[in-house]
mmCIF file of C-alpha atoms in Angstrom:
data_model
loop_
_atom_site.group_PDB
_atom_site.id
_atom_site.type_symbol
_atom_site.label_atom_id
_atom_site.label_comp_id
_atom_site.label_asym_id
_atom_site.label_seq_id
_atom_site.Cartn_x
_atom_site.Cartn_y
_atom_site.Cartn_z
ATOM 1 C CA MET D 1 25.308 51.417 -7.280
ATOM 2 C CA ARG D 2 21.883 52.272 -5.900
ATOM 3 C CA ARG D 3 19.380 49.425 -5.951
ATOM 4 C CA SER D 4 15.851 50.494 -6.766
ATOM 5 C CA GLN D 5 13.150 48.777 -4.727
ATOM 6 C CA HIS D 6 9.623 48.218 -6.003
ATOM 7 C CA LEU D 7 6.993 47.522 -3.411
ATOM 8 C CA ALA D 8 4.409 44.843 -4.495
ATOM 9 C CA SER D 9 0.917 46.278 -4.263
ATOM 10 C CA GLY D 10 -2.189 44.010 -3.412
ATOM 11 C CA PHE D 11 -5.931 44.192 -2.591
ATOM 12 C CA THR D 12 -7.088 45.672 0.588
ATOM 13 C CA LEU D 13 -9.461 43.754 2.871
ATOM 14 C CA MET D 14 -12.314 46.050 1.915
ATOM 15 C CA GLU D 15 -11.737 45.398 -1.783
ATOM 16 C CA VAL D 16 -11.769 41.633 -1.200
ATOM 17 C CA LEU D 17 -15.011 41.832 0.760
ATOM 18 C CA VAL D 18 -16.685 43.968 -1.875
ATOM 19 C CA SER D 19 -15.542 41.598 -4.626
ATOM 20 C CA MET D 20 -16.846 38.583 -2.738
ATOM 21 C CA ALA D 21 -20.171 40.294 -2.153
ATOM 22 C CA LEU D 22 -20.531 41.156 -5.831
ATOM 23 C CA GLY D 23 -19.607 37.590 -6.790
ATOM 24 C CA LEU D 24 -22.184 36.171 -4.421
ATOM 25 C CA LEU D 25 -24.798 38.484 -5.876
ATOM 26 C CA VAL D 26 -23.997 37.302 -9.400
ATOM 27 C CA ILE D 27 -24.023 33.632 -8.351
ATOM 28 C CA GLY D 28 -27.258 34.131 -6.387
ATOM 29 C CA ALA D 29 -28.913 35.774 -9.360
ATOM 30 C CA GLY D 30 -27.822 32.870 -11.551
ATOM 31 C CA VAL D 31 -29.132 30.280 -9.072
ATOM 32 C CA THR D 32 -32.430 32.155 -8.744
ATOM 33 C CA LEU D 33 -32.781 32.356 -12.516
ATOM 34 C CA PHE D 34 -31.994 28.644 -12.828
ATOM 35 C CA LYS D 35 -34.466 27.757 -10.077
ATOM 36 C CA THR D 36 -37.153 29.901 -11.691
ATOM 37 C CA ALA D 37 -36.552 28.275 -15.059
ATOM 38 C CA THR D 38 -36.653 24.824 -13.432
ATOM 39 C CA ASN D 39 -39.912 25.634 -11.652
ATOM 40 C CA VAL D 40 -41.455 26.938 -14.857
ATOM 41 C CA THR D 41 -40.389 23.762 -16.653
ATOM 42 C CA GLN D 42 -41.725 21.596 -13.821
ATOM 43 C CA THR D 43 -45.009 23.498 -13.804
ATOM 44 C CA ALA D 44 -45.325 23.102 -17.553
ATOM 45 C CA LEU D 45 -44.614 19.371 -17.285
ATOM 46 C CA SER D 46 -47.079 19.039 -14.410
ATOM 47 C CA ARG D 47 -49.778 20.870 -16.351
ATOM 48 C CA SER D 48 -49.064 18.745 -19.392
ATOM 49 C CA ASP D 49 -49.364 15.544 -17.325
ATOM 50 C CA MET D 50 -52.592 16.722 -15.712
ATOM 51 C CA GLN D 51 -54.048 17.729 -19.061
ATOM 52 C CA GLN D 52 -53.068 14.431 -20.670
ATOM 53 C CA ASN D 53 -54.411 12.358 -17.769
ATOM 54 C CA ALA D 54 -57.655 14.341 -17.548
ATOM 55 C CA ARG D 55 -58.355 14.152 -21.262
ATOM 56 C CA GLY D 56 -57.446 10.462 -21.371
ATOM 57 C CA ALA D 57 -59.800 9.657 -18.494
ATOM 58 C CA LEU D 58 -62.553 11.778 -19.990
ATOM 59 C CA ALA D 59 -62.181 10.006 -23.342
ATOM 60 C CA ILE D 60 -62.754 6.629 -21.662
ATOM 61 C CA ILE D 61 -65.800 7.910 -19.763
ATOM 62 C CA THR D 62 -67.169 9.450 -22.958
ATOM 63 C CA ARG D 63 -66.744 6.161 -24.810
ATOM 64 C CA ASP D 64 -68.947 4.416 -22.251
ATOM 65 C CA LEU D 65 -71.479 7.240 -22.126
ATOM 66 C CA THR D 66 -72.004 7.240 -25.892
ATOM 67 C CA GLN D 67 -73.118 3.593 -25.614
ATOM 68 C CA ALA D 68 -75.473 4.086 -22.657
ATOM 69 C CA SER D 69 -78.819 2.305 -23.139
ATOM 70 C CA ILE D 70 -77.760 0.366 -26.244
ATOM 71 C CA GLY D 71 -79.535 -2.983 -26.116
ATOM 72 C CA ILE D 72 -81.343 -2.423 -22.798
ATOM 73 C CA PRO D 73 -84.704 -0.819 -21.937
ATOM 74 C CA GLN D 74 -84.463 2.965 -21.821
ATOM 75 C CA ALA D 75 -86.549 3.011 -18.647
ATOM 76 C CA GLY D 76 -84.106 0.620 -16.972
ATOM 77 C CA ILE D 77 -84.392 -2.874 -15.522
ATOM 78 C CA ALA D 78 -86.180 -3.512 -12.255
ATOM 79 C CA LEU D 79 -83.936 -5.033 -9.585
ATOM 80 C CA PRO D 80 -85.054 -7.581 -6.975
ATOM 81 C CA THR D 81 -87.622 -6.462 -4.435
ATOM 82 C CA GLY D 82 -88.886 -8.174 -1.336
ATOM 83 C CA GLY D 83 -85.707 -10.177 -0.950
ATOM 84 C CA ALA D 84 -82.358 -9.896 0.807
ATOM 85 C CA GLY D 85 -81.838 -6.132 0.721
ATOM 86 C CA ASN D 86 -81.150 -3.711 -2.114
ATOM 87 C CA ALA D 87 -78.901 -4.213 -5.088
ATOM 88 C CA LEU D 88 -75.591 -2.385 -4.720
ATOM 89 C CA ALA D 89 -73.403 -0.338 -7.037
ATOM 90 C CA ALA D 90 -69.596 -0.339 -7.310
ATOM 91 C CA CYS D 91 -69.009 -3.445 -5.233
ATOM 92 C CA GLY D 92 -66.037 -5.676 -5.892
ATOM 93 C CA PRO D 93 -65.119 -9.105 -4.528
ATOM 94 C CA THR D 94 -64.094 -7.707 -1.138
ATOM 95 C CA GLN D 95 -65.784 -4.350 -0.591
ATOM 96 C CA CYS D 96 -68.320 -1.751 -1.737
ATOM 97 C CA TYR D 97 -66.637 1.473 -2.730
ATOM 98 C CA LEU D 98 -69.476 3.984 -2.674
ATOM 99 C CA THR D 99 -70.759 5.270 0.645
ATOM 100 C CA ASN D 100 -74.355 4.519 -0.330
ATOM 101 C CA GLY D 101 -74.184 2.259 -3.347
ATOM 102 C CA VAL D 102 -77.916 1.665 -3.747
ATOM 103 C CA TYR D 103 -79.519 2.125 -7.163
ATOM 104 C CA PRO D 104 -82.100 4.964 -7.107
ATOM 105 C CA ASN D 105 -85.681 3.744 -7.516
ATOM 106 C CA ASN D 106 -84.241 0.205 -7.418
ATOM 107 C CA LEU D 107 -83.608 0.363 -11.174
ATOM 108 C CA LEU D 108 -80.544 -0.461 -13.221
ATOM 109 C CA ALA D 109 -80.982 2.454 -15.610
ATOM 110 C CA PRO D 110 -78.775 3.248 -18.631
ATOM 111 C CA VAL D 111 -77.328 6.159 -16.616
ATOM 112 C CA VAL D 112 -77.512 6.115 -12.818
ATOM 113 C CA PRO D 113 -76.520 9.307 -10.942
ATOM 114 C CA PHE D 114 -74.751 8.921 -7.598
ATOM 115 C CA ASP D 115 -74.533 12.435 -6.207
ATOM 116 C CA ALA D 116 -71.613 13.293 -3.868
ATOM 117 C CA GLN D 117 -70.965 9.657 -2.975
ATOM 118 C CA GLY D 118 -67.320 9.359 -3.955
ATOM 119 C CA ALA D 119 -64.282 10.476 -1.988
ATOM 120 C CA ASN D 120 -64.344 14.124 -0.846
ATOM 121 C CA ASN D 121 -68.042 14.281 -1.804
ATOM 122 C CA THR D 122 -67.293 13.897 -5.490
ATOM 123 C CA ASP D 123 -69.963 12.524 -7.815
ATOM 124 C CA ALA D 124 -70.128 9.017 -9.199
ATOM 125 C CA ILE D 125 -71.977 7.560 -12.171
ATOM 126 C CA THR D 126 -73.023 4.116 -13.424
ATOM 127 C CA ILE D 127 -73.502 3.413 -17.133
ATOM 128 C CA ALA D 128 -75.161 0.295 -18.551
ATOM 129 C CA TYR D 129 -75.261 -1.077 -22.105
ATOM 130 C CA ILE D 130 -75.128 -4.410 -23.887
ATOM 131 C CA ASP D 131 -71.798 -6.165 -24.493
ATOM 132 C CA ASN D 132 -71.912 -7.583 -27.991
ATOM 133 C CA THR D 133 -68.571 -9.371 -27.631
ATOM 134 C CA TRP D 134 -70.210 -12.226 -25.708
ATOM 135 C CA PRO D 135 -70.506 -15.053 -28.270
ATOM 136 C CA VAL D 136 -74.089 -16.008 -27.302
ATOM 137 C CA THR D 137 -75.570 -12.529 -26.822
ATOM 138 C CA ASN D 138 -79.345 -12.625 -27.381
ATOM 139 C CA LYS D 139 -79.262 -16.366 -28.067
ATOM 140 C CA PRO D 140 -82.003 -18.508 -26.464
ATOM 141 C CA VAL D 141 -81.456 -19.936 -23.001
ATOM 142 C CA SER D 142 -82.364 -23.623 -22.972
ATOM 143 C CA THR D 143 -83.045 -24.164 -19.263
ATOM 144 C CA ILE D 144 -83.307 -22.372 -15.976
ATOM 145 C CA SER D 145 -83.163 -23.989 -12.552
ATOM 146 C CA PRO D 146 -86.406 -24.000 -10.536
ATOM 147 C CA ASN D 147 -85.078 -21.388 -8.086
ATOM 148 C CA GLY D 148 -83.392 -19.298 -10.780
ATOM 149 C CA THR D 149 -79.838 -19.863 -9.518
ATOM 150 C CA SER D 150 -78.481 -21.279 -12.784
ATOM 151 C CA ILE D 151 -79.168 -21.178 -16.489
ATOM 152 C CA THR D 152 -77.960 -23.152 -19.491
ATOM 153 C CA VAL D 153 -76.888 -21.133 -22.519
ATOM 154 C CA ASP D 154 -76.145 -22.050 -26.119
ATOM 155 C CA THR D 155 -72.931 -24.055 -26.507
ATOM 156 C CA ASN D 156 -72.501 -23.532 -30.262
ATOM 157 C CA THR D 157 -69.805 -21.321 -31.796
ATOM 158 C CA TYR D 158 -70.600 -17.870 -33.215
ATOM 159 C CA ASP D 159 -68.620 -15.122 -34.921
ATOM 160 C CA SER D 160 -68.531 -11.466 -33.882
ATOM 161 C CA SER D 161 -71.746 -10.780 -35.847
ATOM 162 C CA GLY D 162 -73.648 -13.506 -34.027
ATOM 163 C CA ASN D 163 -73.677 -15.900 -36.966
ATOM 164 C CA ALA D 164 -72.938 -19.592 -36.507
ATOM 165 C CA ALA D 165 -69.314 -20.255 -37.493
ATOM 166 C CA PRO D 166 -66.781 -22.987 -36.763
ATOM 167 C CA ALA D 167 -63.709 -22.370 -34.641
ATOM 168 C CA PRO D 168 -61.403 -20.496 -34.626
ATOM 169 C CA ASN D 169 -63.588 -17.696 -36.003
ATOM 170 C CA GLY D 170 -66.523 -18.966 -33.997
ATOM 171 C CA LYS D 171 -66.379 -18.563 -30.208
ATOM 172 C CA THR D 172 -68.250 -20.378 -27.469
ATOM 173 C CA TYR D 173 -69.952 -19.093 -24.322
ATOM 174 C CA ASN D 174 -66.843 -19.979 -22.272
ATOM 175 C CA ASP D 175 -64.181 -18.740 -24.687
ATOM 176 C CA PRO D 176 -61.083 -17.738 -22.649
ATOM 177 C CA VAL D 177 -61.050 -14.226 -24.146
ATOM 178 C CA PHE D 178 -64.630 -13.347 -25.073
ATOM 179 C CA GLY D 179 -66.542 -15.872 -23.017
ATOM 180 C CA SER D 180 -68.264 -15.815 -19.648
ATOM 181 C CA ARG D 181 -66.352 -14.860 -16.517
ATOM 182 C CA VAL D 182 -67.176 -14.830 -12.848
ATOM 183 C CA GLY D 183 -68.501 -11.343 -12.116
ATOM 184 C CA ASP D 184 -70.266 -10.884 -15.461
ATOM 185 C CA VAL D 185 -73.680 -9.224 -15.331
ATOM 186 C CA LEU D 186 -76.342 -10.854 -17.495
ATOM 187 C CA MET D 187 -79.654 -9.492 -18.691
ATOM 188 C CA ILE D 188 -82.122 -12.368 -18.965
ATOM 189 C CA PHE D 189 -85.430 -11.603 -20.629
ATOM 190 C CA ASN D 190 -88.595 -12.935 -22.220
ATOM 191 C CA THR D 191 -92.138 -11.708 -22.758
ATOM 192 C CA ASN D 192 -92.644 -11.690 -18.990
ATOM 193 C CA GLY D 193 -89.971 -9.034 -18.457
ATOM 194 C CA TYR D 194 -86.299 -8.525 -17.677
ATOM 195 C CA ALA D 195 -84.014 -9.625 -14.858
ATOM 196 C CA VAL D 196 -80.388 -8.970 -14.005
ATOM 197 C CA ALA D 197 -78.039 -11.590 -12.580
ATOM 198 C CA THR D 198 -74.350 -11.921 -11.712
ATOM 199 C CA VAL D 199 -72.369 -14.959 -12.862
ATOM 200 C CA THR D 200 -70.797 -16.681 -9.859
ATOM 201 C CA ALA D 201 -69.433 -19.776 -11.647
ATOM 202 C CA VAL D 202 -68.899 -20.942 -15.226
ATOM 203 C CA GLY D 203 -69.520 -24.657 -15.740
ATOM 204 C CA ALA D 204 -69.444 -27.147 -18.578
ATOM 205 C CA ASN D 205 -72.196 -27.775 -21.125
ATOM 206 C CA GLY D 206 -73.345 -24.151 -21.066
ATOM 207 C CA GLN D 207 -74.174 -23.952 -17.360
ATOM 208 C CA LEU D 208 -73.778 -20.563 -15.665
ATOM 209 C CA THR D 209 -74.332 -20.361 -11.914
ATOM 210 C CA LEU D 210 -76.163 -17.330 -10.500
ATOM 211 C CA ALA D 211 -75.802 -18.084 -6.804
ATOM 212 C CA GLN D 212 -77.106 -15.895 -4.027
ATOM 213 C CA GLY D 213 -74.609 -13.661 -2.230
ATOM 214 C CA ASP D 214 -72.973 -12.145 -5.322
ATOM 215 C CA PRO D 215 -71.033 -8.879 -4.815
ATOM 216 C CA LEU D 216 -73.785 -6.749 -6.392
ATOM 217 C CA ASN D 217 -76.578 -8.503 -4.468
ATOM 218 C CA VAL D 218 -78.744 -8.971 -7.567
ATOM 219 C CA ASN D 219 -78.972 -12.765 -7.314
ATOM 220 C CA GLN D 220 -81.920 -13.064 -4.951
ATOM 221 C CA PRO D 221 -83.928 -16.231 -5.618
ATOM 222 C CA GLY D 222 -86.186 -15.455 -2.668
ATOM 223 C CA ALA D 223 -87.228 -12.029 -3.924
ATOM 224 C CA VAL D 224 -90.860 -11.330 -4.744
ATOM 225 C CA ALA D 225 -90.078 -9.733 -8.112
ATOM 226 C CA GLY D 226 -87.205 -8.574 -10.276
ATOM 227 C CA ASN D 227 -85.238 -11.830 -10.131
ATOM 228 C CA VAL D 228 -84.596 -14.603 -12.650
ATOM 229 C CA ARG D 229 -87.195 -16.860 -11.071
ATOM 230 C CA SER D 230 -89.901 -14.266 -11.776
ATOM 231 C CA LEU D 231 -89.474 -14.681 -15.548
ATOM 232 C CA GLY D 232 -92.018 -17.494 -15.603
ATOM 233 C CA TYR D 233 -90.380 -20.891 -15.333
ATOM 234 C CA ALA D 234 -93.296 -22.052 -13.142
ATOM 235 C CA ALA D 235 -95.665 -21.601 -16.084
ATOM 236 C CA CYS D 236 -93.949 -24.399 -17.980
ATOM 237 C CA PRO D 237 -95.879 -27.662 -18.139
ATOM 238 C CA ALA D 238 -95.038 -30.634 -15.935
ATOM 239 C CA PRO D 239 -93.150 -32.865 -15.604
ATOM 240 C CA ASN D 240 -90.123 -30.808 -16.741
ATOM 241 C CA GLN D 241 -90.548 -27.386 -15.193
ATOM 242 C CA ALA D 242 -86.915 -26.557 -15.951
ATOM 243 C CA GLN D 243 -87.790 -25.961 -19.589
ATOM 244 C CA LEU D 244 -88.439 -22.285 -20.120
ATOM 245 C CA CYS D 245 -91.799 -21.195 -21.341
ATOM 246 C CA PRO D 246 -91.947 -18.759 -23.072
ATOM 247 C CA SER D 247 -88.622 -18.619 -24.922
ATOM 248 C CA THR D 248 -85.982 -16.766 -22.931
ATOM 249 C CA SER D 249 -82.745 -15.130 -24.082
ATOM 250 C CA ALA D 250 -79.679 -13.727 -22.350
ATOM 251 C CA ALA D 251 -77.178 -10.972 -23.052
ATOM 252 C CA ARG D 252 -74.093 -9.816 -21.224
ATOM 253 C CA LEU D 253 -74.096 -6.233 -20.021
ATOM 254 C CA ASN D 254 -71.360 -3.734 -19.379
ATOM 255 C CA VAL D 255 -72.310 -2.101 -16.090
ATOM 256 C CA VAL D 256 -69.576 0.493 -15.602
ATOM 257 C CA THR D 257 -69.232 2.653 -12.500
ATOM 258 C CA TYR D 258 -66.873 5.636 -12.210
ATOM 259 C CA PHE D 259 -66.082 6.997 -8.761
ATOM 260 C CA THR D 260 -63.196 8.406 -6.732
ATOM 261 C CA GLN D 261 -61.549 6.841 -3.708
ATOM 262 C CA ILE D 262 -58.717 7.898 -1.394
ATOM 263 C CA ASN D 263 -55.559 5.808 -1.576
ATOM 264 C CA PRO D 264 -52.846 5.811 1.109
ATOM 265 C CA GLY D 265 -49.492 7.306 0.172
ATOM 266 C CA PRO D 266 -46.050 5.713 0.536
ATOM 267 C CA ASP D 267 -46.515 5.163 4.270
ATOM 268 C CA GLY D 268 -49.596 3.018 3.656
ATOM 269 C CA ILE D 269 -51.710 4.943 6.176
ATOM 270 C CA VAL D 270 -54.720 7.076 5.272
ATOM 271 C CA GLY D 271 -54.823 10.526 6.855
ATOM 272 C CA THR D 272 -51.118 11.305 7.171
ATOM 273 C CA GLY D 273 -50.961 13.922 4.434
ATOM 274 C CA ASP D 274 -49.512 11.837 1.617
ATOM 275 C CA ASP D 275 -52.818 10.288 0.533
ATOM 276 C CA TYR D 276 -54.083 10.886 -2.971
ATOM 277 C CA PRO D 277 -57.460 10.493 -4.719
ATOM 278 C CA GLN D 278 -57.881 8.103 -7.623
ATOM 279 C CA LEU D 279 -60.540 7.899 -10.293
ATOM 280 C CA MET D 280 -61.722 4.283 -10.388
ATOM 281 C CA ARG D 281 -63.529 2.302 -13.086
ATOM 282 C CA GLN D 282 -65.431 -0.808 -12.136
ATOM 283 C CA LEU D 283 -66.855 -3.192 -14.718
ATOM 284 C CA ASN D 284 -69.716 -5.384 -13.534
ATOM 285 C CA ALA D 285 -68.750 -7.238 -10.342
ATOM 286 C CA GLN D 286 -65.038 -7.266 -11.163
ATOM 287 C CA ARG D 287 -62.484 -5.528 -8.988
ATOM 288 C CA ALA D 288 -62.342 -1.785 -9.601
ATOM 289 C CA ILE D 289 -59.190 -0.564 -11.336
ATOM 290 C CA PRO D 290 -57.584 2.915 -11.181
ATOM 291 C CA LEU D 291 -58.081 5.090 -14.223
ATOM 292 C CA THR D 292 -55.908 8.038 -13.185
ATOM 293 C CA ASP D 293 -54.436 9.492 -9.990
ATOM 294 C CA TYR D 294 -54.879 12.842 -8.213
ATOM 295 C CA VAL D 295 -58.469 13.445 -9.287
ATOM 296 C CA ALA D 296 -59.518 16.195 -6.909
ATOM 297 C CA ALA D 297 -63.129 16.318 -8.142
ATOM 298 C CA MET D 298 -65.534 14.706 -10.580
ATOM 299 C CA THR D 299 -68.716 16.707 -11.065
ATOM 300 C CA VAL D 300 -71.647 15.313 -13.042
ATOM 301 C CA SER D 301 -74.837 17.143 -13.957
ATOM 302 C CA TYR D 302 -77.679 16.231 -16.284
ATOM 303 C CA ASP D 303 -79.976 17.751 -18.867
ATOM 304 C CA ILE D 304 -83.412 16.181 -18.512
ATOM 305 C CA PHE D 305 -86.645 16.248 -20.498
ATOM 306 C CA ASN D 306 -89.879 15.912 -18.583
ATOM 307 C CA SER D 307 -92.410 14.366 -20.940
ATOM 308 C CA ASN D 308 -95.279 15.215 -18.608
ATOM 309 C CA THR D 309 -94.576 18.957 -18.585
ATOM 310 C CA ASN D 310 -92.798 18.991 -21.961
ATOM 311 C CA GLN D 311 -89.935 20.958 -20.364
ATOM 312 C CA TYR D 312 -86.209 20.660 -20.957
ATOM 313 C CA GLN D 313 -83.982 21.469 -17.967
ATOM 314 C CA ALA D 314 -80.202 21.826 -18.177
ATOM 315 C CA GLY D 315 -77.479 21.344 -15.588
ATOM 316 C CA ILE D 316 -79.570 19.449 -13.043
ATOM 317 C CA ASP D 317 -77.679 18.003 -10.077
ATOM 318 C CA GLY D 318 -77.793 14.230 -9.824
ATOM 319 C CA VAL D 319 -79.777 14.197 -6.603
ATOM 320 C CA GLN D 320 -82.506 16.205 -8.355
ATOM 321 C CA VAL D 321 -82.984 13.696 -11.191
ATOM 322 C CA PRO D 322 -86.203 11.889 -10.260
ATOM 323 C CA ASN D 323 -86.234 9.565 -13.251
ATOM 324 C CA SER D 324 -83.114 8.363 -15.048
ATOM 325 C CA ALA D 325 -85.169 7.728 -18.195
ATOM 326 C CA GLU D 326 -85.560 11.500 -18.535
ATOM 327 C CA ILE D 327 -81.804 12.090 -18.917
ATOM 328 C CA ARG D 328 -80.933 13.461 -22.339
ATOM 329 C CA LYS D 329 -77.392 14.758 -21.817
ATOM 330 C CA ILE D 330 -74.627 14.189 -19.267
ATOM 331 C CA ASN D 331 -72.184 16.967 -18.356
ATOM 332 C CA ILE D 332 -68.924 15.811 -16.777
ATOM 333 C CA SER D 333 -66.090 17.865 -15.303
ATOM 334 C CA LEU D 334 -62.801 16.417 -14.029
ATOM 335 C CA THR D 335 -60.373 18.412 -11.885
ATOM 336 C CA LEU D 336 -56.893 16.995 -11.467
ATOM 337 C CA GLN D 337 -54.269 18.255 -9.037
ATOM 338 C CA SER D 338 -50.521 18.024 -9.394
ATOM 339 C CA SER D 339 -48.710 15.205 -7.643
ATOM 340 C CA GLY D 340 -46.669 15.675 -4.489
ATOM 341 C CA THR D 341 -47.626 16.757 -1.013
ATOM 342 C CA GLY D 342 -48.646 20.009 0.665
ATOM 343 C CA ALA D 343 -48.257 23.128 -1.468
ATOM 344 C CA ALA D 344 -47.022 21.008 -4.367
ATOM 345 C CA ARG D 345 -50.632 19.989 -5.017
ATOM 346 C CA ASN D 346 -51.914 23.527 -5.453
ATOM 347 C CA GLU D 347 -51.672 23.312 -9.225
ATOM 348 C CA THR D 348 -54.971 22.102 -10.728
ATOM 349 C CA TYR D 349 -56.389 21.536 -14.189
ATOM 350 C CA THR D 350 -60.069 21.127 -15.093
ATOM 351 C CA VAL D 351 -61.479 19.638 -18.272
ATOM 352 C CA SER D 352 -65.170 19.288 -19.130
ATOM 353 C CA THR D 353 -67.343 17.698 -21.764
ATOM 354 C CA ALA D 354 -70.987 16.892 -22.481
ATOM 355 C CA VAL D 355 -72.375 13.707 -24.024
ATOM 356 C CA ALA D 356 -75.859 13.085 -25.411
ATOM 357 C CA PRO D 357 -76.142 9.294 -25.813
ATOM 358 C CA ARG D 358 -78.050 8.494 -28.973
ATOM 359 C CA ASP D 359 -80.322 5.924 -27.348
ATOM 360 C CA LEU D 360 -81.166 8.315 -24.503
ATOM 361 C CA SER D 361 -81.347 11.657 -26.281
ATOM 362 C CA PHE D 362 -83.883 10.584 -28.917
ATOM 363 C CA GLN D 363 -87.403 11.750 -28.167
ATOM 364 C CA ASN D 364 -90.277 10.876 -30.488
ATOM 365 C CA ARG D 365 -92.312 14.067 -30.677
ATOM 366 C CA TYR D 366 -94.496 12.978 -33.589
#
């Protein structure tokens, strides 16, 4: 019998190499497609985060801007002169954040431009308006110390509308939630004018201390003008010169400053490439708090009305605003960059808005 033999056939080396090459091409194409899809998703998420953060920050700034000038003189409040230096802006308990935090024209105006004074030459802005949550807003002050370093406010209880009411609806000047705090900014006023002071201690029986050396440098009892002492306590008859004459009232202000600062990255060292800019919000003389991260730029311009020339000018840079009382509209633009380091921060998103505060934009032309 003849046995038939069948030889087993296989792949040649060339066939194997070609197959492997084709397989690698298919796998590579799949990986590239997956990576592209992942990058697109990451970019979309990054843009969404930037958009959400920018619009959220802008909404908070807009809320403050719409209230600018409410309850305070439109022309602003004169700060101390002839005393221990200029009043400062954006100063917390341990440091001043702006490179040149001095109020222009030495006035606390409803809107104060600080041009190119934040991190990376970004703009900053201070907004001032009355805080009606203070239980004794606009209530008479009973006494003032001879040197103007303390006042005594009403100790009765009032509701949110300023009407006398018993507790718990009525709140006192030192209520733990709505009451006075160290770092509050007060506007004290009578027929002799206005003065601004920072609360440095909250005592019993309505006493609020306004000691010299506060973070904003507005408590200057030795100043020639613009301080609490200049409101006229010396005109009161002897023997009790502590009694105010004429009647004086006090209100708590919200003095809000927005600015950018550079924060160190994970290594804790500034200048190593992982730093990131933050948009900060400071209320009165409290410590500034971050509003949102990776704010590459904040640009602020102003529309002003010159009553002398009867001209309206739009888009004026902050440094070119000679008088804050002429501001009629504020234009704000925020540019956020994506998080990460190096090329990962190339993605940016810009959002802009314009606000015409009611108490600033009104102009009586009749």
